[in-house]
PDB file of C-alpha atoms and ligand atoms in Angstrom:
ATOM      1  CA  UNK Z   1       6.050  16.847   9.328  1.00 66.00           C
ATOM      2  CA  UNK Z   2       2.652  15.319  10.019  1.00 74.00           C
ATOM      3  CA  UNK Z   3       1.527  12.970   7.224  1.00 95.00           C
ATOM      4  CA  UNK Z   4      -1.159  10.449   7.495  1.00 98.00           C
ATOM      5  CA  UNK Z   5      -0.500   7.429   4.826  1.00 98.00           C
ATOM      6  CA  UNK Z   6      -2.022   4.096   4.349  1.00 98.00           C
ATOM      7  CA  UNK Z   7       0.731   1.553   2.807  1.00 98.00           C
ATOM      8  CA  UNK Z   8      -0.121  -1.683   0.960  1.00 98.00           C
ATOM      9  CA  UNK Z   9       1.612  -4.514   1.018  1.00 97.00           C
ATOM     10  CA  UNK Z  10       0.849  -7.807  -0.891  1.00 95.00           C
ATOM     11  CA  UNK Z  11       0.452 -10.884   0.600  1.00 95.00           C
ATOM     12  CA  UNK Z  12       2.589 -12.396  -1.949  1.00 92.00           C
ATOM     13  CA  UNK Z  13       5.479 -10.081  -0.631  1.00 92.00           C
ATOM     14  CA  UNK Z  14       5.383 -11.822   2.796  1.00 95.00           C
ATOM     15  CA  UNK Z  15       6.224 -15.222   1.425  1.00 94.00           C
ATOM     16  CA  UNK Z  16       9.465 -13.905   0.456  1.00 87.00           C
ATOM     17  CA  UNK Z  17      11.505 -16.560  -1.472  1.00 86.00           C
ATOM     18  CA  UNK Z  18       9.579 -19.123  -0.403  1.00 83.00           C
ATOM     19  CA  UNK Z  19       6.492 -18.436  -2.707  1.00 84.00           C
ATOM     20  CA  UNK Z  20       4.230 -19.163   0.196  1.00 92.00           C
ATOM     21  CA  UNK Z  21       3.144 -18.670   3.475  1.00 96.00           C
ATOM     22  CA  UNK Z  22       5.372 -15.711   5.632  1.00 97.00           C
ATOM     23  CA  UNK Z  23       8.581 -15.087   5.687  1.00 97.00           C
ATOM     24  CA  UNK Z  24       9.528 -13.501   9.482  1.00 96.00           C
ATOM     25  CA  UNK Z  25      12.812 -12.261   8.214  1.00 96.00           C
ATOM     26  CA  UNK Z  26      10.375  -9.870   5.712  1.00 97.00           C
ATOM     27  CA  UNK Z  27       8.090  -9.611   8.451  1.00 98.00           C
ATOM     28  CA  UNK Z  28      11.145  -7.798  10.511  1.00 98.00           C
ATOM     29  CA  UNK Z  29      12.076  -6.184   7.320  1.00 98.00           C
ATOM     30  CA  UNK Z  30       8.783  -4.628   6.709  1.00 98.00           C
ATOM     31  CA  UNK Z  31       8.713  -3.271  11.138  1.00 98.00           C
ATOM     32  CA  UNK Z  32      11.709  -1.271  10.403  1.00 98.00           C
ATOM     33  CA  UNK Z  33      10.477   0.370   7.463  1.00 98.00           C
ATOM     34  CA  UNK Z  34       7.625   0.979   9.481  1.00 98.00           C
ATOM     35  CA  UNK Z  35       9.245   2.262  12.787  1.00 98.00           C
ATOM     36  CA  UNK Z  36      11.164   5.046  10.185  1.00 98.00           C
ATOM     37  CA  UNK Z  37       7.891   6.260   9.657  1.00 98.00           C
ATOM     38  CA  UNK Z  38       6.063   6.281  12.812  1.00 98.00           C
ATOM     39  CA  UNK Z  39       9.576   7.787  14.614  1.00 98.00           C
ATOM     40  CA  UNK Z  40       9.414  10.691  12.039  1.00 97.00           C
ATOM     41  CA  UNK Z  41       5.829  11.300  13.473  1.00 97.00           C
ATOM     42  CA  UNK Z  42       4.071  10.009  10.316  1.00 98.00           C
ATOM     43  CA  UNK Z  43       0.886   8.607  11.029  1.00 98.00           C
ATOM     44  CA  UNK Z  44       0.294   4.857   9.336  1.00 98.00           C
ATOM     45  CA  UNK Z  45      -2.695   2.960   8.186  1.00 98.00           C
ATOM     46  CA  UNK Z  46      -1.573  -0.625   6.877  1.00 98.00           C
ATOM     47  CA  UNK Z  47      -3.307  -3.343   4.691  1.00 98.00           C
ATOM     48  CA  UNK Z  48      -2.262  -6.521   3.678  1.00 97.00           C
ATOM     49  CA  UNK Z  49      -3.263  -8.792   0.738  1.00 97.00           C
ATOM     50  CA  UNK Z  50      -3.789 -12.530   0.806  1.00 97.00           C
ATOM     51  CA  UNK Z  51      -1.934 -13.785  -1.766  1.00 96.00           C
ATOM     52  CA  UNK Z  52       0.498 -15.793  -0.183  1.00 97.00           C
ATOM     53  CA  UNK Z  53      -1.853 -18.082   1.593  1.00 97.00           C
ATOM     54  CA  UNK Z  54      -5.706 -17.960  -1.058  1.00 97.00           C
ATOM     55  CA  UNK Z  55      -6.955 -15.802  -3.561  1.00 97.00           C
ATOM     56  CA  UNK Z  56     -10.189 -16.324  -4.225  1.00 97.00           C
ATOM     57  CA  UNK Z  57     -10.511 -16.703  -7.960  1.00 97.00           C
ATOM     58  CA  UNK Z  58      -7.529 -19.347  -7.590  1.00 97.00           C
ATOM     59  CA  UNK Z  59      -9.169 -21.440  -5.008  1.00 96.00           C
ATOM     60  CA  UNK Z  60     -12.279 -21.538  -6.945  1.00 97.00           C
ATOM     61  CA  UNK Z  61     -10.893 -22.425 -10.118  1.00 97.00           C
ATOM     62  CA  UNK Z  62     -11.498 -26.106  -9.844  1.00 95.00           C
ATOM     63  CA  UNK Z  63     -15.329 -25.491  -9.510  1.00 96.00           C
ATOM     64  CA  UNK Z  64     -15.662 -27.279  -5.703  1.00 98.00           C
ATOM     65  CA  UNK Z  65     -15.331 -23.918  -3.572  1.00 98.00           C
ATOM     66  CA  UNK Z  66     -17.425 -21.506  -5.071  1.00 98.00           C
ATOM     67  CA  UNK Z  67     -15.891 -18.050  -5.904  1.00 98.00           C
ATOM     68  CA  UNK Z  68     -17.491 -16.421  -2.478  1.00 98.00           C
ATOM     69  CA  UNK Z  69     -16.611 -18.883  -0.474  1.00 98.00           C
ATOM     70  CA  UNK Z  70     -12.913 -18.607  -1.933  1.00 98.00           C
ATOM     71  CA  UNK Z  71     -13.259 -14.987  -0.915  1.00 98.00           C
ATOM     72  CA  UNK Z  72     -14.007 -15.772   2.402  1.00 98.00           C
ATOM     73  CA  UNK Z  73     -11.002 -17.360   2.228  1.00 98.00           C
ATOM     74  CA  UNK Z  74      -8.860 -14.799   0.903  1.00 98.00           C
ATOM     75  CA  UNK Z  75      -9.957 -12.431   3.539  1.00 98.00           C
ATOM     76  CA  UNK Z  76      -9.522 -14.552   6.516  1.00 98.00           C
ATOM     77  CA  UNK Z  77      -6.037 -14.928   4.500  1.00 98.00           C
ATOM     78  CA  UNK Z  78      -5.753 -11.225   5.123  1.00 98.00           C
ATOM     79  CA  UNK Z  79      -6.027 -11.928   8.808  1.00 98.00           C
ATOM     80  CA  UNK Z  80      -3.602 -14.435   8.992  1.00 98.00           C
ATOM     81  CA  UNK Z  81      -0.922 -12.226   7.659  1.00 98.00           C
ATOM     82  CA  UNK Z  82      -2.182  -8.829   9.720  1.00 98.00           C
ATOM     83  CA  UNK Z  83      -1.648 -10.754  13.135  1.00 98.00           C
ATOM     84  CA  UNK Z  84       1.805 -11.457  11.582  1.00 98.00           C
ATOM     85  CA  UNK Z  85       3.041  -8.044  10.612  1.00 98.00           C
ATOM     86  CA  UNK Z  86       1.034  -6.717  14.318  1.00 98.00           C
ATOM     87  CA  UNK Z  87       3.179  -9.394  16.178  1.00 98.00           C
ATOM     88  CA  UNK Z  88       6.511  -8.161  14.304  1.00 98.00           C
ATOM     89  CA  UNK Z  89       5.180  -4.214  14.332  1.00 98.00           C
ATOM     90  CA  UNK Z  90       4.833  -4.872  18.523  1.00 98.00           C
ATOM     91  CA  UNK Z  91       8.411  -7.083  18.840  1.00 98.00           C
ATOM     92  CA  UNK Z  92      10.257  -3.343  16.885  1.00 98.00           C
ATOM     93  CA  UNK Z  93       8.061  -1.179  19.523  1.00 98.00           C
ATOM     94  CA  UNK Z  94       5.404  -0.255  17.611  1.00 98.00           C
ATOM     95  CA  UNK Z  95       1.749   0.401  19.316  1.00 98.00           C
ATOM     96  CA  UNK Z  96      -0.191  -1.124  16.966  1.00 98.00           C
ATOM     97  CA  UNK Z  97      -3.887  -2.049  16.534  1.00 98.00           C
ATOM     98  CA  UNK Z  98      -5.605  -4.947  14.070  1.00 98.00           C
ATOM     99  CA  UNK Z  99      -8.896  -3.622  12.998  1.00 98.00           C
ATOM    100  CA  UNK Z 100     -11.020  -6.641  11.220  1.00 98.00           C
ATOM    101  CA  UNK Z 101     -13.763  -5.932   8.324  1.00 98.00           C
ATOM    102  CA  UNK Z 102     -15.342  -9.116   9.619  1.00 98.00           C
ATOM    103  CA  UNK Z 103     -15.889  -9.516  13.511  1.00 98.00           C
ATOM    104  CA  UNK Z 104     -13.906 -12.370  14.945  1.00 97.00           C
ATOM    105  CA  UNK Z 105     -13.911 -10.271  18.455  1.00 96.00           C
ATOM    106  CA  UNK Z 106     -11.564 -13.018  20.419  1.00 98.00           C
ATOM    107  CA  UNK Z 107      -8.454 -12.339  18.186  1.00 98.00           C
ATOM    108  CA  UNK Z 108      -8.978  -8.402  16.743  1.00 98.00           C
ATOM    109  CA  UNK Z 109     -10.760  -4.974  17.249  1.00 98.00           C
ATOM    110  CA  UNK Z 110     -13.671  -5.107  14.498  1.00 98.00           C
ATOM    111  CA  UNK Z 111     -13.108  -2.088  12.216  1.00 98.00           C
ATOM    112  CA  UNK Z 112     -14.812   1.096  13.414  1.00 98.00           C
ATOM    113  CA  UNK Z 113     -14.154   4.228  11.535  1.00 98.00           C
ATOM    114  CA  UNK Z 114     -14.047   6.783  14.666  1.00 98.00           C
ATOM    115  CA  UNK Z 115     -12.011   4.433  16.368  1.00 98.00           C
ATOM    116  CA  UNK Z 116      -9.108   3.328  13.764  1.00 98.00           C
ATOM    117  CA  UNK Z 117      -8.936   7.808  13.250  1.00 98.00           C
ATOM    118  CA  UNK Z 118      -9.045   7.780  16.902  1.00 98.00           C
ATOM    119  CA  UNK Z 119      -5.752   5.155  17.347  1.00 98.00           C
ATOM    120  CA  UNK Z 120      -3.867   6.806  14.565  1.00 98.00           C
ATOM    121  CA  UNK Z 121      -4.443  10.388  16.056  1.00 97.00           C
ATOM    122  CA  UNK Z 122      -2.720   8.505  18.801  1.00 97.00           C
ATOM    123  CA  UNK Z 123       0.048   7.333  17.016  1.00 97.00           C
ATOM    124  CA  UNK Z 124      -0.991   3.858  16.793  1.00 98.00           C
ATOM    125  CA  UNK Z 125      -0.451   1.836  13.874  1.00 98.00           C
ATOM    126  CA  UNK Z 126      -3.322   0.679  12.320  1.00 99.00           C
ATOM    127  CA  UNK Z 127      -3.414  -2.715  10.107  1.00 99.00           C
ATOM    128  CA  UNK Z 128      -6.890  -3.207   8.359  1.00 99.00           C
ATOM    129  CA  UNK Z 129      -7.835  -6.842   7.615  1.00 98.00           C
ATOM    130  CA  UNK Z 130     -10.427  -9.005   5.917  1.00 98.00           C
ATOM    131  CA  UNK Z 131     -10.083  -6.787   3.229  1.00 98.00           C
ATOM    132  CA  UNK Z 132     -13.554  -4.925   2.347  1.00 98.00           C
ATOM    133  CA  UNK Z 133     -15.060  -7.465   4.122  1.00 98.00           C
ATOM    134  CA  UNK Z 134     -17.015  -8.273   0.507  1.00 98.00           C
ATOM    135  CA  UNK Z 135     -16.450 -10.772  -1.534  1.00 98.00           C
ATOM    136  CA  UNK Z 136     -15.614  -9.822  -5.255  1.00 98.00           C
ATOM    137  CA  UNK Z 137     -13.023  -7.071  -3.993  1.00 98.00           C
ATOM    138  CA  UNK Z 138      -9.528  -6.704  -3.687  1.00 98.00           C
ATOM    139  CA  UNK Z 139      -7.653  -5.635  -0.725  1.00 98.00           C
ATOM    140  CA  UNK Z 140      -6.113  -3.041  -3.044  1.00 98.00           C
ATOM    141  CA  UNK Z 141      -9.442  -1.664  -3.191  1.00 98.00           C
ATOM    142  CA  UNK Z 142      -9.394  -2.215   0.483  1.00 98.00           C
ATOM    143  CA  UNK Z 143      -6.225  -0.289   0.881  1.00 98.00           C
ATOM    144  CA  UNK Z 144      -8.039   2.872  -1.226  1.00 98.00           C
ATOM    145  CA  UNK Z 145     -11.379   2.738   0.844  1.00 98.00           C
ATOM    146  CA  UNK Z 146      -9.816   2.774   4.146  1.00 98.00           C
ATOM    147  CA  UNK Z 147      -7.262   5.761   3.016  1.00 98.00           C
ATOM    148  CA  UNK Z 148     -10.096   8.120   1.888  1.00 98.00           C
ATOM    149  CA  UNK Z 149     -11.966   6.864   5.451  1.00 98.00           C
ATOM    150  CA  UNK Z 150      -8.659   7.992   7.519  1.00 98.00           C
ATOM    151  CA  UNK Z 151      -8.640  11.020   5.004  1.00 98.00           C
ATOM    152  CA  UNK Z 152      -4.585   9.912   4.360  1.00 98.00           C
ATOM    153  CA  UNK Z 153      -2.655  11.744   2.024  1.00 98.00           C
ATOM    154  CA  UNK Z 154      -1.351   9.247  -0.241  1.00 98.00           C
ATOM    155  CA  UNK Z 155      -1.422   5.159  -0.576  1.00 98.00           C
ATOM    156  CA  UNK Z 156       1.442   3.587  -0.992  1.00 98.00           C
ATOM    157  CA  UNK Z 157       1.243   0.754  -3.213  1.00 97.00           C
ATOM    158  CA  UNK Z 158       4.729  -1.182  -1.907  1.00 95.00           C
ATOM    159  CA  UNK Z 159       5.531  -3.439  -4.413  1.00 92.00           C
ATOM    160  CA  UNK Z 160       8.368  -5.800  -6.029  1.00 88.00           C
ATOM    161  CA  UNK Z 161       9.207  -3.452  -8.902  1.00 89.00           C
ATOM    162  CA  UNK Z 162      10.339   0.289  -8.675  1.00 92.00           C
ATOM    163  CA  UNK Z 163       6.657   1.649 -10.220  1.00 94.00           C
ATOM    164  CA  UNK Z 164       5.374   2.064 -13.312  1.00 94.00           C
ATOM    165  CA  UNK Z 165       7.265   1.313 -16.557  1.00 92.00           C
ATOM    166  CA  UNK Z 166       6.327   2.404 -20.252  1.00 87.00           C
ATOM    167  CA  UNK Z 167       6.988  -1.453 -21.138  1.00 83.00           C
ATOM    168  CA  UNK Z 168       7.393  -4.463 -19.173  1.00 81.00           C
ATOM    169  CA  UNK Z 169      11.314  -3.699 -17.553  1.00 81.00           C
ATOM    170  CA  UNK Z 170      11.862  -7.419 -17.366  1.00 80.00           C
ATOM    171  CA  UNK Z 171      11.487  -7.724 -21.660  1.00 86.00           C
ATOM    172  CA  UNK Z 172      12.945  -4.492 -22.535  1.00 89.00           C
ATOM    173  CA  UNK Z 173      16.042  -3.195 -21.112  1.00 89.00           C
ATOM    174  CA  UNK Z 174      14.987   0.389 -22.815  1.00 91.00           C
ATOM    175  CA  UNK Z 175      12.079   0.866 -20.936  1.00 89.00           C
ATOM    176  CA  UNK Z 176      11.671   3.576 -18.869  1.00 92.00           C
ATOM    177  CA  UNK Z 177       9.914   4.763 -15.226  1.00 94.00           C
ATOM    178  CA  UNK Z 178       7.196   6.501 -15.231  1.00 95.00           C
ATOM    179  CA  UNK Z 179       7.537   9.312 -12.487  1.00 96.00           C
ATOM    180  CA  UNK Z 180       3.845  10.643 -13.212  1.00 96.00           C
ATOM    181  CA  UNK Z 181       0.668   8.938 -14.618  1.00 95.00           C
ATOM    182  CA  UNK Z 182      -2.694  10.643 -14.816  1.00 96.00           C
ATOM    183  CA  UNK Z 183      -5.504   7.665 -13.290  1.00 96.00           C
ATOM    184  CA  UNK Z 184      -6.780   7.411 -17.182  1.00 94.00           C
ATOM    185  CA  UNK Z 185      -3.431   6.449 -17.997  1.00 93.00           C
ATOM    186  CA  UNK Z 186      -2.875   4.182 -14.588  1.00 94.00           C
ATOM    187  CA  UNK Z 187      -6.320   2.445 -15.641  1.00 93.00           C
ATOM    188  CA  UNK Z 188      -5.215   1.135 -18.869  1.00 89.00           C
ATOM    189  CA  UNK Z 189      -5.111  -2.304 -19.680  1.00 77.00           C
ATOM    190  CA  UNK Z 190      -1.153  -3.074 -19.664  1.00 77.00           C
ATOM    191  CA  UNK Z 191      -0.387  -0.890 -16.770  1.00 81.00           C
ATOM    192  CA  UNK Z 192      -2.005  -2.966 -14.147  1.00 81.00           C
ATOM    193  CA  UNK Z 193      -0.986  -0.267 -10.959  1.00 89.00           C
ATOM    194  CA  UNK Z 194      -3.977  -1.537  -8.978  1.00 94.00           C
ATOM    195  CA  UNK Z 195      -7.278  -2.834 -10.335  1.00 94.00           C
ATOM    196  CA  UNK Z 196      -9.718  -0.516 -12.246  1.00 95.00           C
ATOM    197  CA  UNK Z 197     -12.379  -0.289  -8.917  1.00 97.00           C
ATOM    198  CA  UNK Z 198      -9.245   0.909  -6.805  1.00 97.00           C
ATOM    199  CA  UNK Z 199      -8.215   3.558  -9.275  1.00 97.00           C
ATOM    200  CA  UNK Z 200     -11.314   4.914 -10.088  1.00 97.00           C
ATOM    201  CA  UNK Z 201     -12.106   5.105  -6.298  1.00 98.00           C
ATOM    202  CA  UNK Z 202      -8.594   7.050  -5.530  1.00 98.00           C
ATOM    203  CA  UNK Z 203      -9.325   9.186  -8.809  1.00 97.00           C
ATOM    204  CA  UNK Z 204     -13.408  10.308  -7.628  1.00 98.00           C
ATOM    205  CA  UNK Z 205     -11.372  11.283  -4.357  1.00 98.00           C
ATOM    206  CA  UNK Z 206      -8.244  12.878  -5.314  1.00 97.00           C
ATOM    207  CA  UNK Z 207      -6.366  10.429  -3.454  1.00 98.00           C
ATOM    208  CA  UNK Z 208      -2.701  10.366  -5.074  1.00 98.00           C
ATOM    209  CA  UNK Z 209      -1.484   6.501  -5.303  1.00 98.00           C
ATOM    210  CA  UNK Z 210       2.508   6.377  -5.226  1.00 98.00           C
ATOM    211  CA  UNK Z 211       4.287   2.884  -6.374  1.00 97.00           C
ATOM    212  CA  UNK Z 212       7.582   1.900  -5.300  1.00 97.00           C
ATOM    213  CA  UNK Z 213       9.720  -0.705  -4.983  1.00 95.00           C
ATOM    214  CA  UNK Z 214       9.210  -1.923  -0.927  1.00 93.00           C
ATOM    215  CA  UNK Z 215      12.224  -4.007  -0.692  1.00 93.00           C
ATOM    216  CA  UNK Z 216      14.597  -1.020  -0.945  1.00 96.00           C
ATOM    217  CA  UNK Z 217      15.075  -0.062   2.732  1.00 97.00           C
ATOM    218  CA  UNK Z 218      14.516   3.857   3.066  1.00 98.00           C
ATOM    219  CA  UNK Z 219      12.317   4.142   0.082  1.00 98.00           C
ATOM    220  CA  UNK Z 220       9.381   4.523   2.519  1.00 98.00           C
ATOM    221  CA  UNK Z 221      11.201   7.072   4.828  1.00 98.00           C
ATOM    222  CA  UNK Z 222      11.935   8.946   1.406  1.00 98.00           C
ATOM    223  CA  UNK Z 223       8.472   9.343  -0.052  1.00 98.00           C
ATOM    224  CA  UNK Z 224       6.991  10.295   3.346  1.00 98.00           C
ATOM    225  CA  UNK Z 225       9.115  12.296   5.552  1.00 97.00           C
ATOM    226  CA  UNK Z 226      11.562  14.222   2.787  1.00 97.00           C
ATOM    227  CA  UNK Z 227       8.793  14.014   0.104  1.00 96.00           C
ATOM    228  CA  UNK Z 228      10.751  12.450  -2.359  1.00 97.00           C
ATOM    229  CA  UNK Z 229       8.932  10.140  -5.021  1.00 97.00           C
ATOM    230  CA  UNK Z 230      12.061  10.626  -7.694  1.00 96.00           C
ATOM    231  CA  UNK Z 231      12.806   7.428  -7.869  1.00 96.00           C
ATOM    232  CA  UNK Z 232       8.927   6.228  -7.979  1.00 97.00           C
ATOM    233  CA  UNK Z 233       5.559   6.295  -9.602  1.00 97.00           C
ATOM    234  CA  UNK Z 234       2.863   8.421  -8.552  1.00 97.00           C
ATOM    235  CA  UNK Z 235      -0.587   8.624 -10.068  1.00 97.00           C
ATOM    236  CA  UNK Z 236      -2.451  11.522  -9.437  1.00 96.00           C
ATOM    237  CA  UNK Z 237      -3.930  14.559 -11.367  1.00 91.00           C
ATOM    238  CA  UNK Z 238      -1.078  16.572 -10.713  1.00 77.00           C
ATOM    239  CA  UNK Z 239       1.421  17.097 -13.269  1.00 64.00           C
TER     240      UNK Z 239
HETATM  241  N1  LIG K 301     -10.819 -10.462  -0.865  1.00 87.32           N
HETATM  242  C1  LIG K 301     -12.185 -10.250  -0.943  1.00 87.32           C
HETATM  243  N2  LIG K 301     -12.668  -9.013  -0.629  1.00 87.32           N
HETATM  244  C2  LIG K 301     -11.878  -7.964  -0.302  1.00 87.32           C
HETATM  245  C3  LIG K 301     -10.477  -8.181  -0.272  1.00 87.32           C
HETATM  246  C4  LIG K 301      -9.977  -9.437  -0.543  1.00 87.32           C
HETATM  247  O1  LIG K 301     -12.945 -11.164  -1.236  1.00 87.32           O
HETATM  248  O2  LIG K 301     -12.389  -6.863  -0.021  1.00 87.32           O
HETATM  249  C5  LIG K 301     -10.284 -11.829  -1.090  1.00 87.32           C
HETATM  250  C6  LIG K 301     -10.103 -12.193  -2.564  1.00 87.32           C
HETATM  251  O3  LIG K 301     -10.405 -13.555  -2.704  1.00 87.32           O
HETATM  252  C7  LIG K 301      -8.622 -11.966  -2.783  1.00 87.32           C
HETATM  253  C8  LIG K 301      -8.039 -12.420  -1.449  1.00 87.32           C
HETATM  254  O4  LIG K 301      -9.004 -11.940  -0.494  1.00 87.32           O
HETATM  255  O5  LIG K 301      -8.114 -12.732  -3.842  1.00 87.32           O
HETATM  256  C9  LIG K 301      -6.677 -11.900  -1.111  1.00 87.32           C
HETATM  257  O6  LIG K 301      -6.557 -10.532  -1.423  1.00 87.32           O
HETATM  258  P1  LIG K 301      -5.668 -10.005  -2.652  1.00 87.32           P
HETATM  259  O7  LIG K 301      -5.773 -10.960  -3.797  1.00 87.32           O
HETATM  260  O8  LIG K 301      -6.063  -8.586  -2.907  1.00 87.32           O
HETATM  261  O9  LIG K 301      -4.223 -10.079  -2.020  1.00 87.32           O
HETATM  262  P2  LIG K 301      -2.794  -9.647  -2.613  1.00 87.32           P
HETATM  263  O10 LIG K 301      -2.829  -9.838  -4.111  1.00 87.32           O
HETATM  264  O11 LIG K 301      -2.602  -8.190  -2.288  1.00 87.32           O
HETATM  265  O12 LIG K 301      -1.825 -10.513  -1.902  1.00 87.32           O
END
């Protein structure tokens, strides 16, 4: 097996109960989820969101900050969390490298295309931060730019819920998983996969996005080294 993936994780995920800032028992939760991967020989791009410390449209909200200064914000958020999940990717044994959208040179490698390929054709894991490095983006767009650069296979969207539902699963106890979505289908309005830029960058690509639940230890393991995405969402043209 020799996969190349990108996995997302929200920032919100990291807070764990707490709601906010990180969580290091997640942190160690997320390394050996990792380590699965990167022991079966997987290679493994990572991004993390901000959410658990500013999101730009919140912090900007109150009309002081404006919206692309909140931005800023949100991606040096990014940042924050990246040296987090590289410091508990390292303590598991992972060689791992933080590549930056915006240069801040004394704490992170500034991202270089060549170069993150480069590590991961090494076997290094690399975590991309400061999202696109624009403001008005999401790091889930992030997450779908820097998978097409590293030409991965798949992004994983790791999430809190299982994938995609035909109704919200917390209202209906009828509702059912959705094991395949087209990207028309992913980009409608109540789905809400990943925003509308992200999914119609993964679609002009062919790059299949696969939602799963990421607090389920193995699911990761599952969907890349025995190619199982039963128990998961994956949007993609394929039927
Ligand atoms: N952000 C941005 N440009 C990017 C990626 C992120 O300006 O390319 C900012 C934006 O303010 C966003 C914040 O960083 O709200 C945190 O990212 P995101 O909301 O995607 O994090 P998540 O929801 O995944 O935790």
């Amino acid at each position: 097996m020799q996969k190349r993936v990108l996995v997302k994780f929200s920032g919100e995920a990291l807070a764990g109960g707490n709601g906010f800032g990180i969580d290091t028992n997640i942190l160690k939760f997320i390394a050996g989820e990792i380590k699965e991967l990167v022991d079966a020989g997987a290679e493994v791009g990572i991004v993390i969101g901000g959410g658990n410390i500013v999101r730009g449209v919140a912090a900007s909200a109150g009309g002081i900050i404006k919206r692309t200064s909140g931005d800023h914000m949100g991606m040096l958020a990014t940042v924050i969390n990246a040296i987090a999940v590289r410091e508990s990717l390292e303590h598991a044994g992972i060689d791992v490298r933080v590549q930056s959208a915006i240069k801040m040179e004394a704490i992170c490698e500034t991202f270089i295309m060549g170069r993150a390929n480069r590590h991961l054709d090494k076997g290094r894991v690399v975590i991309f931060a400061a999202g696109t490095g624009n403001p008005f983006f999401t790091t889930d767009t992030a997450a779908t730019l820097r998978a097409i650069e590293i030409n991965a296979d798949m992004i994983i969207k790791a999430t809190k819920v299982s994938g995609v539902y035909d109704k919200d699963p917390n209202k209906f106890s009828d509702a059912v998983l959705l094991n395949h979505l087209s990207y028309e289908e992913a980009m409608k309005d109540d789905i809400k996969v990943m925003d509308d830029t992200s999914i119609a960058l993964a679609k002009d690509n062919s790059l299949p996005i696969v939602v799963c639940d990421m607090f389920k230890s193995g699911n990761l393991r599952k969907i890349v080294v025995d190619d199982d995405t039963s128990f998961c969402s994956v949007v993609s043209n394929n039927r």
